[in-house]
Amino acid sequence: MSLSNVEIRQFPCLSDNFGVLVHDPDSGTTIAIDVPDAAPYLAVLDETGWTLTDILVTHHHWDHVQGLGELKTKTGANVTGPERSRTVISELQRTVEDGDKVMAGPFEITAIGTPGHTLDQISWYFPSLKMAHTGDTLFSLGCGRIFEGDLEMMWSSLSKLIRLLPADTSIYCGHEYTAANAAFSLTIDPDNDALKQRAAEVDALRAAGIPTLPTTMEQELATNPFLRASDPGIRKNLGLESATDAEVFAEIRTRKDNA
């Protein structure tokens, strides 16, 4: 596998979801991550001539697996997803838990358990590509709403991504939420020059109809308030100078829920 030949295609699905395909021309391996809708995937596969070999699932929510059955049936791809979803997602052929490594063609992919948004949420990390797909856990300038876990669980998951993903990791995720996240982030971290610059960039990209993703871990660590609970400026702005990082995160997430 020549890493320089690997192609990653991102395309819109549904109203604000993304589809992602990872293709290695040397081996013919093509991996889909989540399937909000089968039609956009089938269109890209038809356009490129790629043969889908694998599908990775991040979690069970309908807007990530709605097209899974159709895409699996039409392509014969192997489906891997969270063990906790085994009884919920009937198409799963292989399941993983936190820390498991799976092979898809030449790619070794690490399953990082990041519960909070849902209990089964997996983030997929491709070390050889310096790329991760964080599902609905980490967004650009945001994080997922907590449906099945709790605030402490989500903070633990985000902290795990901070520890495990190098700064130069490209981050793909489930939704185009960055503009709304930017507006909220500025209320939490108003004096952050890097955030102001990113917010302006996001406005320009969206005005031109260009996706704001992928982002990078480095960019998120500098601008995403949900990863910056230890930042003195944020703590002062929130009046939480002596709080724990988990408490600061909880306040930020609660404010976002009520925004």
PDB file of C-alpha atoms in Angstrom:
ATOM      1  CA  MET A   1       0.000   0.000   0.000  1.00  0.00           C
ATOM      2  CA  SER A   2       1.297   3.411  -0.979  1.00  0.00           C
ATOM      3  CA  LEU A   3      -0.224   5.931   1.407  1.00  0.00           C
ATOM      4  CA  SER A   4       0.103   8.668  -1.191  1.00  0.00           C
ATOM      5  CA  ASN A   5      -2.311   6.746  -3.418  1.00  0.00           C
ATOM      6  CA  VAL A   6      -5.041   6.308  -0.805  1.00  0.00           C
ATOM      7  CA  GLU A   7      -8.074   8.440  -1.555  1.00  0.00           C
ATOM      8  CA  ILE A   8     -10.643   9.613   0.985  1.00  0.00           C
ATOM      9  CA  ARG A   9     -13.943  10.844  -0.418  1.00  0.00           C
ATOM     10  CA  GLN A  10     -16.432  12.784   1.700  1.00  0.00           C
ATOM     11  CA  PHE A  11     -19.905  13.625   0.379  1.00  0.00           C
ATOM     12  CA  PRO A  12     -23.234  14.870   1.754  1.00  0.00           C
ATOM     13  CA  CYS A  13     -25.983  12.499   2.856  1.00  0.00           C
ATOM     14  CA  LEU A  14     -29.497  13.353   4.072  1.00  0.00           C
ATOM     15  CA  SER A  15     -29.804  16.974   5.250  1.00  0.00           C
ATOM     16  CA  ASP A  16     -26.552  17.468   7.187  1.00  0.00           C
ATOM     17  CA  ASN A  17     -24.816  14.071   7.406  1.00  0.00           C
ATOM     18  CA  PHE A  18     -21.612  13.050   5.657  1.00  0.00           C
ATOM     19  CA  GLY A  19     -20.694   9.850   3.904  1.00  0.00           C
ATOM     20  CA  VAL A  20     -17.025   8.813   3.826  1.00  0.00           C
ATOM     21  CA  LEU A  21     -15.209   6.325   1.607  1.00  0.00           C
ATOM     22  CA  VAL A  22     -11.557   5.289   2.015  1.00  0.00           C
ATOM     23  CA  HIS A  23     -10.030   3.675  -1.094  1.00  0.00           C
ATOM     24  CA  ASP A  24      -6.667   1.955  -1.572  1.00  0.00           C
ATOM     25  CA  PRO A  25      -6.041   1.415  -5.300  1.00  0.00           C
ATOM     26  CA  ASP A  26      -3.168  -1.016  -4.704  1.00  0.00           C
ATOM     27  CA  SER A  27      -5.327  -3.601  -2.919  1.00  0.00           C
ATOM     28  CA  GLY A  28      -8.736  -2.560  -4.213  1.00  0.00           C
ATOM     29  CA  THR A  29      -9.939  -2.110  -0.631  1.00  0.00           C
ATOM     30  CA  THR A  30     -12.770   0.401  -0.242  1.00  0.00           C
ATOM     31  CA  ILE A  31     -14.195   1.179   3.201  1.00  0.00           C
ATOM     32  CA  ALA A  32     -17.413   3.053   3.976  1.00  0.00           C
ATOM     33  CA  ILE A  33     -17.910   4.650   7.375  1.00  0.00           C
ATOM     34  CA  ASP A  34     -21.581   4.781   8.391  1.00  0.00           C
ATOM     35  CA  VAL A  35     -24.383   4.702   5.841  1.00  0.00           C
ATOM     36  CA  PRO A  36     -26.961   7.470   6.421  1.00  0.00           C
ATOM     37  CA  ASP A  37     -28.353   6.738   2.939  1.00  0.00           C
ATOM     38  CA  ALA A  38     -27.262   4.138   0.415  1.00  0.00           C
ATOM     39  CA  ALA A  39     -27.894   6.207  -2.727  1.00  0.00           C
ATOM     40  CA  PRO A  40     -24.999   8.705  -2.366  1.00  0.00           C
ATOM     41  CA  TYR A  41     -22.586   5.836  -1.661  1.00  0.00           C
ATOM     42  CA  LEU A  42     -23.774   3.872  -4.674  1.00  0.00           C
ATOM     43  CA  ALA A  43     -23.442   6.996  -6.836  1.00  0.00           C
ATOM     44  CA  VAL A  44     -19.801   7.553  -5.793  1.00  0.00           C
ATOM     45  CA  LEU A  45     -18.977   3.863  -6.227  1.00  0.00           C
ATOM     46  CA  ASP A  46     -20.503   3.948  -9.704  1.00  0.00           C
ATOM     47  CA  GLU A  47     -18.636   7.145 -10.599  1.00  0.00           C
ATOM     48  CA  THR A  48     -15.262   5.861  -9.420  1.00  0.00           C
ATOM     49  CA  GLY A  49     -15.601   2.199 -10.316  1.00  0.00           C
ATOM     50  CA  TRP A  50     -14.565   1.233  -6.791  1.00  0.00           C
ATOM     51  CA  THR A  51     -15.803  -2.029  -5.268  1.00  0.00           C
ATOM     52  CA  LEU A  52     -16.954  -1.643  -1.675  1.00  0.00           C
ATOM     53  CA  THR A  53     -15.256  -4.228   0.543  1.00  0.00           C
ATOM     54  CA  ASP A  54     -15.968  -3.060   4.099  1.00  0.00           C
ATOM     55  CA  ILE A  55     -18.412  -0.967   6.092  1.00  0.00           C
ATOM     56  CA  LEU A  56     -17.569   0.397   9.555  1.00  0.00           C
ATOM     57  CA  VAL A  57     -20.413   1.553  11.796  1.00  0.00           C
ATOM     58  CA  THR A  58     -19.953   4.139  14.566  1.00  0.00           C
ATOM     59  CA  HIS A  59     -23.298   3.747  16.369  1.00  0.00           C
ATOM     60  CA  HIS A  60     -26.882   2.620  15.957  1.00  0.00           C
ATOM     61  CA  HIS A  61     -28.763   5.884  15.344  1.00  0.00           C
ATOM     62  CA  TRP A  62     -30.939   5.727  12.237  1.00  0.00           C
ATOM     63  CA  ASP A  63     -29.171   8.600  10.477  1.00  0.00           C
ATOM     64  CA  HIS A  64     -25.962   6.542  10.507  1.00  0.00           C
ATOM     65  CA  VAL A  65     -27.316   3.102   9.565  1.00  0.00           C
ATOM     66  CA  GLN A  66     -30.504   3.792   7.605  1.00  0.00           C
ATOM     67  CA  GLY A  67     -28.877   2.796   4.304  1.00  0.00           C
ATOM     68  CA  LEU A  68     -26.768  -0.039   5.701  1.00  0.00           C
ATOM     69  CA  GLY A  69     -28.968  -2.954   4.636  1.00  0.00           C
ATOM     70  CA  GLU A  70     -29.314  -1.750   1.065  1.00  0.00           C
ATOM     71  CA  LEU A  71     -25.617  -0.965   0.667  1.00  0.00           C
ATOM     72  CA  LYS A  72     -24.577  -4.315   2.127  1.00  0.00           C
ATOM     73  CA  THR A  73     -27.000  -6.205  -0.111  1.00  0.00           C
ATOM     74  CA  LYS A  74     -25.934  -4.410  -3.279  1.00  0.00           C
ATOM     75  CA  THR A  75     -22.184  -4.596  -2.649  1.00  0.00           C
ATOM     76  CA  GLY A  76     -21.603  -7.671  -0.474  1.00  0.00           C
ATOM     77  CA  ALA A  77     -19.340  -5.609   1.793  1.00  0.00           C
ATOM     78  CA  ASN A  78     -18.353  -6.904   5.226  1.00  0.00           C
ATOM     79  CA  VAL A  79     -19.937  -4.939   8.091  1.00  0.00           C
ATOM     80  CA  THR A  80     -18.156  -4.237  11.386  1.00  0.00           C
ATOM     81  CA  GLY A  81     -19.635  -2.299  14.289  1.00  0.00           C
ATOM     82  CA  PRO A  82     -19.968  -2.038  18.047  1.00  0.00           C
ATOM     83  CA  GLU A  83     -20.545  -5.212  20.081  1.00  0.00           C
ATOM     84  CA  ARG A  84     -23.150  -3.273  22.079  1.00  0.00           C
ATOM     85  CA  SER A  85     -25.182  -2.913  18.855  1.00  0.00           C
ATOM     86  CA  ARG A  86     -25.166  -6.593  17.957  1.00  0.00           C
ATOM     87  CA  THR A  87     -28.854  -7.063  18.747  1.00  0.00           C
ATOM     88  CA  VAL A  88     -29.862  -3.697  17.285  1.00  0.00           C
ATOM     89  CA  ILE A  89     -28.049  -3.661  13.928  1.00  0.00           C
ATOM     90  CA  SER A  90     -28.905  -6.914  12.186  1.00  0.00           C
ATOM     91  CA  GLU A  91     -26.365  -6.432   9.385  1.00  0.00           C
ATOM     92  CA  LEU A  92     -23.297  -6.671  11.657  1.00  0.00           C
ATOM     93  CA  GLN A  93     -20.979  -9.571  10.805  1.00  0.00           C
ATOM     94  CA  ARG A  94     -18.082  -8.616  13.068  1.00  0.00           C
ATOM     95  CA  THR A  95     -18.212  -6.635  16.299  1.00  0.00           C
ATOM     96  CA  VAL A  96     -15.635  -4.730  18.304  1.00  0.00           C
ATOM     97  CA  GLU A  97     -15.134  -3.274  21.729  1.00  0.00           C
ATOM     98  CA  ASP A  98     -12.864  -0.511  22.961  1.00  0.00           C
ATOM     99  CA  GLY A  99      -9.251  -1.068  21.935  1.00  0.00           C
ATOM    100  CA  ASP A 100      -9.895  -3.816  19.417  1.00  0.00           C
ATOM    101  CA  LYS A 101      -7.971  -3.668  16.159  1.00  0.00           C
ATOM    102  CA  VAL A 102      -9.467  -4.875  12.875  1.00  0.00           C
ATOM    103  CA  MET A 103      -7.942  -5.381   9.448  1.00  0.00           C
ATOM    104  CA  ALA A 104      -9.644  -4.155   6.286  1.00  0.00           C
ATOM    105  CA  GLY A 105      -7.356  -4.906   3.362  1.00  0.00           C
ATOM    106  CA  PRO A 106      -3.992  -3.346   4.253  1.00  0.00           C
ATOM    107  CA  PHE A 107      -5.447  -1.055   6.911  1.00  0.00           C
ATOM    108  CA  GLU A 108      -5.174  -1.768  10.622  1.00  0.00           C
ATOM    109  CA  ILE A 109      -7.971   0.189  12.250  1.00  0.00           C
ATOM    110  CA  THR A 110      -8.396   0.777  15.978  1.00  0.00           C
ATOM    111  CA  ALA A 111     -11.828   0.877  17.589  1.00  0.00           C
ATOM    112  CA  ILE A 112     -11.882   3.553  20.280  1.00  0.00           C
ATOM    113  CA  GLY A 113     -14.889   3.290  22.563  1.00  0.00           C
ATOM    114  CA  THR A 114     -16.265   6.810  22.993  1.00  0.00           C
ATOM    115  CA  PRO A 115     -19.666   6.447  24.695  1.00  0.00           C
ATOM    116  CA  GLY A 116     -21.782   9.393  25.735  1.00  0.00           C
ATOM    117  CA  HIS A 117     -23.879  10.339  22.724  1.00  0.00           C
ATOM    118  CA  THR A 118     -24.862   6.656  22.709  1.00  0.00           C
ATOM    119  CA  LEU A 119     -23.517   3.800  24.796  1.00  0.00           C
ATOM    120  CA  ASP A 120     -22.306   1.891  21.732  1.00  0.00           C
ATOM    121  CA  GLN A 121     -20.449   4.765  20.030  1.00  0.00           C
ATOM    122  CA  ILE A 122     -17.131   3.766  18.416  1.00  0.00           C
ATOM    123  CA  SER A 123     -14.581   6.181  16.936  1.00  0.00           C
ATOM    124  CA  TRP A 124     -12.488   4.566  14.170  1.00  0.00           C
ATOM    125  CA  TYR A 125      -8.772   5.428  13.988  1.00  0.00           C
ATOM    126  CA  PHE A 126      -6.552   4.668  10.990  1.00  0.00           C
ATOM    127  CA  PRO A 127      -2.992   5.259  12.312  1.00  0.00           C
ATOM    128  CA  SER A 128      -1.353   4.674   8.920  1.00  0.00           C
ATOM    129  CA  LEU A 129      -3.506   7.396   7.346  1.00  0.00           C
ATOM    130  CA  LYS A 130      -3.347   9.772  10.329  1.00  0.00           C
ATOM    131  CA  MET A 131      -7.131   9.833  10.132  1.00  0.00           C
ATOM    132  CA  ALA A 132     -10.043   9.180  12.481  1.00  0.00           C
ATOM    133  CA  HIS A 133     -13.820   9.144  12.151  1.00  0.00           C
ATOM    134  CA  THR A 134     -15.387  10.202  15.435  1.00  0.00           C
ATOM    135  CA  GLY A 135     -19.037   9.615  14.559  1.00  0.00           C
ATOM    136  CA  ASP A 136     -21.206  11.821  16.765  1.00  0.00           C
ATOM    137  CA  THR A 137     -18.684  12.138  19.620  1.00  0.00           C
ATOM    138  CA  LEU A 138     -16.321  14.885  18.442  1.00  0.00           C
ATOM    139  CA  PHE A 139     -17.480  17.478  15.919  1.00  0.00           C
ATOM    140  CA  SER A 140     -15.593  20.443  14.560  1.00  0.00           C
ATOM    141  CA  LEU A 141     -15.943  23.042  17.334  1.00  0.00           C
ATOM    142  CA  GLY A 142     -18.401  20.807  19.148  1.00  0.00           C
ATOM    143  CA  CYS A 143     -19.340  17.435  20.568  1.00  0.00           C
ATOM    144  CA  GLY A 144     -22.381  15.229  20.347  1.00  0.00           C
ATOM    145  CA  ARG A 145     -25.519  15.744  22.379  1.00  0.00           C
ATOM    146  CA  ILE A 146     -25.750  13.209  25.183  1.00  0.00           C
ATOM    147  CA  PHE A 147     -28.652  10.813  24.693  1.00  0.00           C
ATOM    148  CA  GLU A 148     -27.735   7.535  26.370  1.00  0.00           C
ATOM    149  CA  GLY A 149     -24.669   8.295  28.485  1.00  0.00           C
ATOM    150  CA  ASP A 150     -24.016  11.116  30.911  1.00  0.00           C
ATOM    151  CA  LEU A 151     -21.823  14.197  31.107  1.00  0.00           C
ATOM    152  CA  GLU A 152     -19.005  12.415  32.924  1.00  0.00           C
ATOM    153  CA  MET A 153     -18.985   9.644  30.318  1.00  0.00           C
ATOM    154  CA  MET A 154     -18.782  12.111  27.428  1.00  0.00           C
ATOM    155  CA  TRP A 155     -15.956  14.055  29.058  1.00  0.00           C
ATOM    156  CA  SER A 156     -14.084  10.783  29.589  1.00  0.00           C
ATOM    157  CA  SER A 157     -14.539   9.904  25.907  1.00  0.00           C
ATOM    158  CA  LEU A 158     -13.336  13.289  24.690  1.00  0.00           C
ATOM    159  CA  SER A 159     -10.366  13.072  27.064  1.00  0.00           C
ATOM    160  CA  LYS A 160      -9.553   9.668  25.577  1.00  0.00           C
ATOM    161  CA  LEU A 161      -9.492  11.146  22.067  1.00  0.00           C
ATOM    162  CA  ILE A 162      -7.205  13.933  23.301  1.00  0.00           C
ATOM    163  CA  ARG A 163      -4.831  11.283  24.672  1.00  0.00           C
ATOM    164  CA  LEU A 164      -4.939   8.829  21.781  1.00  0.00           C
ATOM    165  CA  LEU A 165      -5.135  10.964  18.636  1.00  0.00           C
ATOM    166  CA  PRO A 166      -1.964  12.832  17.610  1.00  0.00           C
ATOM    167  CA  ALA A 167      -2.282  16.509  16.718  1.00  0.00           C
ATOM    168  CA  ASP A 168      -1.830  15.848  12.995  1.00  0.00           C
ATOM    169  CA  THR A 169      -4.805  13.442  12.848  1.00  0.00           C
ATOM    170  CA  SER A 170      -7.452  14.411  10.292  1.00  0.00           C
ATOM    171  CA  ILE A 171     -10.876  14.241  11.921  1.00  0.00           C
ATOM    172  CA  TYR A 172     -13.976  13.199  10.001  1.00  0.00           C
ATOM    173  CA  CYS A 173     -17.345  13.033  11.740  1.00  0.00           C
ATOM    174  CA  GLY A 174     -21.027  12.536  11.176  1.00  0.00           C
ATOM    175  CA  HIS A 175     -22.472  15.997  10.612  1.00  0.00           C
ATOM    176  CA  GLU A 176     -21.959  19.471   9.168  1.00  0.00           C
ATOM    177  CA  TYR A 177     -22.666  21.386  12.374  1.00  0.00           C
ATOM    178  CA  THR A 178     -19.609  23.645  12.413  1.00  0.00           C
ATOM    179  CA  ALA A 179     -21.240  27.021  11.743  1.00  0.00           C
ATOM    180  CA  ALA A 180     -23.701  26.662  14.621  1.00  0.00           C
ATOM    181  CA  ASN A 181     -20.936  25.274  16.819  1.00  0.00           C
ATOM    182  CA  ALA A 182     -18.706  28.244  15.989  1.00  0.00           C
ATOM    183  CA  ALA A 183     -21.352  30.758  17.024  1.00  0.00           C
ATOM    184  CA  PHE A 184     -21.825  28.980  20.348  1.00  0.00           C
ATOM    185  CA  SER A 185     -18.080  28.508  20.919  1.00  0.00           C
ATOM    186  CA  LEU A 186     -17.507  32.255  20.704  1.00  0.00           C
ATOM    187  CA  THR A 187     -19.850  32.747  23.681  1.00  0.00           C
ATOM    188  CA  ILE A 188     -17.684  30.372  25.737  1.00  0.00           C
ATOM    189  CA  ASP A 189     -14.219  31.439  24.559  1.00  0.00           C
ATOM    190  CA  PRO A 190     -14.681  34.990  23.200  1.00  0.00           C
ATOM    191  CA  ASP A 191     -11.038  36.076  23.461  1.00  0.00           C
ATOM    192  CA  ASN A 192      -9.572  33.117  21.541  1.00  0.00           C
ATOM    193  CA  ASP A 193      -7.972  34.544  18.388  1.00  0.00           C
ATOM    194  CA  ALA A 194      -7.605  31.096  16.811  1.00  0.00           C
ATOM    195  CA  LEU A 195     -11.318  30.497  17.343  1.00  0.00           C
ATOM    196  CA  LYS A 196     -12.235  33.868  15.824  1.00  0.00           C
ATOM    197  CA  GLN A 197     -10.146  33.026  12.774  1.00  0.00           C
ATOM    198  CA  ARG A 198     -11.704  29.567  12.488  1.00  0.00           C
ATOM    199  CA  ALA A 199     -15.225  31.010  12.802  1.00  0.00           C
ATOM    200  CA  ALA A 200     -14.543  33.446   9.957  1.00  0.00           C
ATOM    201  CA  GLU A 201     -13.127  30.619   7.857  1.00  0.00           C
ATOM    202  CA  VAL A 202     -16.213  28.499   8.553  1.00  0.00           C
ATOM    203  CA  ASP A 203     -18.528  31.333   7.484  1.00  0.00           C
ATOM    204  CA  ALA A 204     -16.609  31.711   4.222  1.00  0.00           C
ATOM    205  CA  LEU A 205     -16.629  27.968   3.523  1.00  0.00           C
ATOM    206  CA  ARG A 206     -20.351  27.626   4.162  1.00  0.00           C
ATOM    207  CA  ALA A 207     -21.138  30.702   2.064  1.00  0.00           C
ATOM    208  CA  ALA A 208     -19.280  29.016  -0.802  1.00  0.00           C
ATOM    209  CA  GLY A 209     -21.057  25.703  -0.205  1.00  0.00           C
ATOM    210  CA  ILE A 210     -17.804  23.992   0.849  1.00  0.00           C
ATOM    211  CA  PRO A 211     -17.696  21.479   3.749  1.00  0.00           C
ATOM    212  CA  THR A 212     -15.912  22.566   6.925  1.00  0.00           C
ATOM    213  CA  LEU A 213     -14.616  19.012   7.390  1.00  0.00           C
ATOM    214  CA  PRO A 214     -12.297  17.306   7.807  1.00  0.00           C
ATOM    215  CA  THR A 215     -10.734  19.212  10.647  1.00  0.00           C
ATOM    216  CA  THR A 216      -7.566  18.253  12.547  1.00  0.00           C
ATOM    217  CA  MET A 217      -6.976  17.364  16.159  1.00  0.00           C
ATOM    218  CA  GLU A 218      -4.518  20.264  16.386  1.00  0.00           C
ATOM    219  CA  GLN A 219      -7.162  22.715  15.198  1.00  0.00           C
ATOM    220  CA  GLU A 220      -9.766  21.341  17.600  1.00  0.00           C
ATOM    221  CA  LEU A 221      -7.412  21.500  20.577  1.00  0.00           C
ATOM    222  CA  ALA A 222      -6.840  25.181  19.795  1.00  0.00           C
ATOM    223  CA  THR A 223     -10.462  26.166  19.117  1.00  0.00           C
ATOM    224  CA  ASN A 224     -13.036  23.640  20.367  1.00  0.00           C
ATOM    225  CA  PRO A 225     -14.236  24.647  23.854  1.00  0.00           C
ATOM    226  CA  PHE A 226     -15.472  21.118  24.566  1.00  0.00           C
ATOM    227  CA  LEU A 227     -11.828  19.976  24.517  1.00  0.00           C
ATOM    228  CA  ARG A 228     -10.517  23.023  26.389  1.00  0.00           C
ATOM    229  CA  ALA A 229     -12.038  22.647  29.846  1.00  0.00           C
ATOM    230  CA  SER A 230      -8.643  23.353  31.449  1.00  0.00           C
ATOM    231  CA  ASP A 231      -8.176  26.684  29.661  1.00  0.00           C
ATOM    232  CA  PRO A 232      -7.889  29.595  32.150  1.00  0.00           C
ATOM    233  CA  GLY A 233      -9.723  32.024  29.863  1.00  0.00           C
ATOM    234  CA  ILE A 234     -12.721  29.741  29.497  1.00  0.00           C
ATOM    235  CA  ARG A 235     -12.779  29.045  33.232  1.00  0.00           C
ATOM    236  CA  LYS A 236     -12.708  32.752  34.031  1.00  0.00           C
ATOM    237  CA  ASN A 237     -15.446  33.503  31.492  1.00  0.00           C
ATOM    238  CA  LEU A 238     -17.655  30.832  33.066  1.00  0.00           C
ATOM    239  CA  GLY A 239     -16.814  31.787  36.656  1.00  0.00           C
ATOM    240  CA  LEU A 240     -15.440  28.280  37.270  1.00  0.00           C
ATOM    241  CA  GLU A 241     -11.786  28.957  38.044  1.00  0.00           C
ATOM    242  CA  SER A 242     -11.587  26.321  40.788  1.00  0.00           C
ATOM    243  CA  ALA A 243     -13.807  23.659  39.180  1.00  0.00           C
ATOM    244  CA  THR A 244     -12.605  20.331  37.818  1.00  0.00           C
ATOM    245  CA  ASP A 245     -12.227  19.885  34.071  1.00  0.00           C
ATOM    246  CA  ALA A 246     -15.245  17.564  34.112  1.00  0.00           C
ATOM    247  CA  GLU A 247     -17.337  20.247  35.818  1.00  0.00           C
ATOM    248  CA  VAL A 248     -16.259  22.892  33.295  1.00  0.00           C
ATOM    249  CA  PHE A 249     -17.124  20.552  30.429  1.00  0.00           C
ATOM    250  CA  ALA A 250     -20.509  19.805  32.008  1.00  0.00           C
ATOM    251  CA  GLU A 251     -21.297  23.523  32.206  1.00  0.00           C
ATOM    252  CA  ILE A 252     -20.338  24.051  28.548  1.00  0.00           C
ATOM    253  CA  ARG A 253     -22.403  21.078  27.342  1.00  0.00           C
ATOM    254  CA  THR A 254     -25.396  22.161  29.441  1.00  0.00           C
ATOM    255  CA  ARG A 255     -25.221  25.666  27.992  1.00  0.00           C
ATOM    256  CA  LYS A 256     -25.106  24.203  24.473  1.00  0.00           C
ATOM    257  CA  ASP A 257     -28.134  22.026  25.216  1.00  0.00           C
ATOM    258  CA  ASN A 258     -30.041  25.135  26.305  1.00  0.00           C
ATOM    259  CA  ALA A 259     -28.758  27.467  23.588  1.00  0.00           C
TER     260      ALA A 259
END
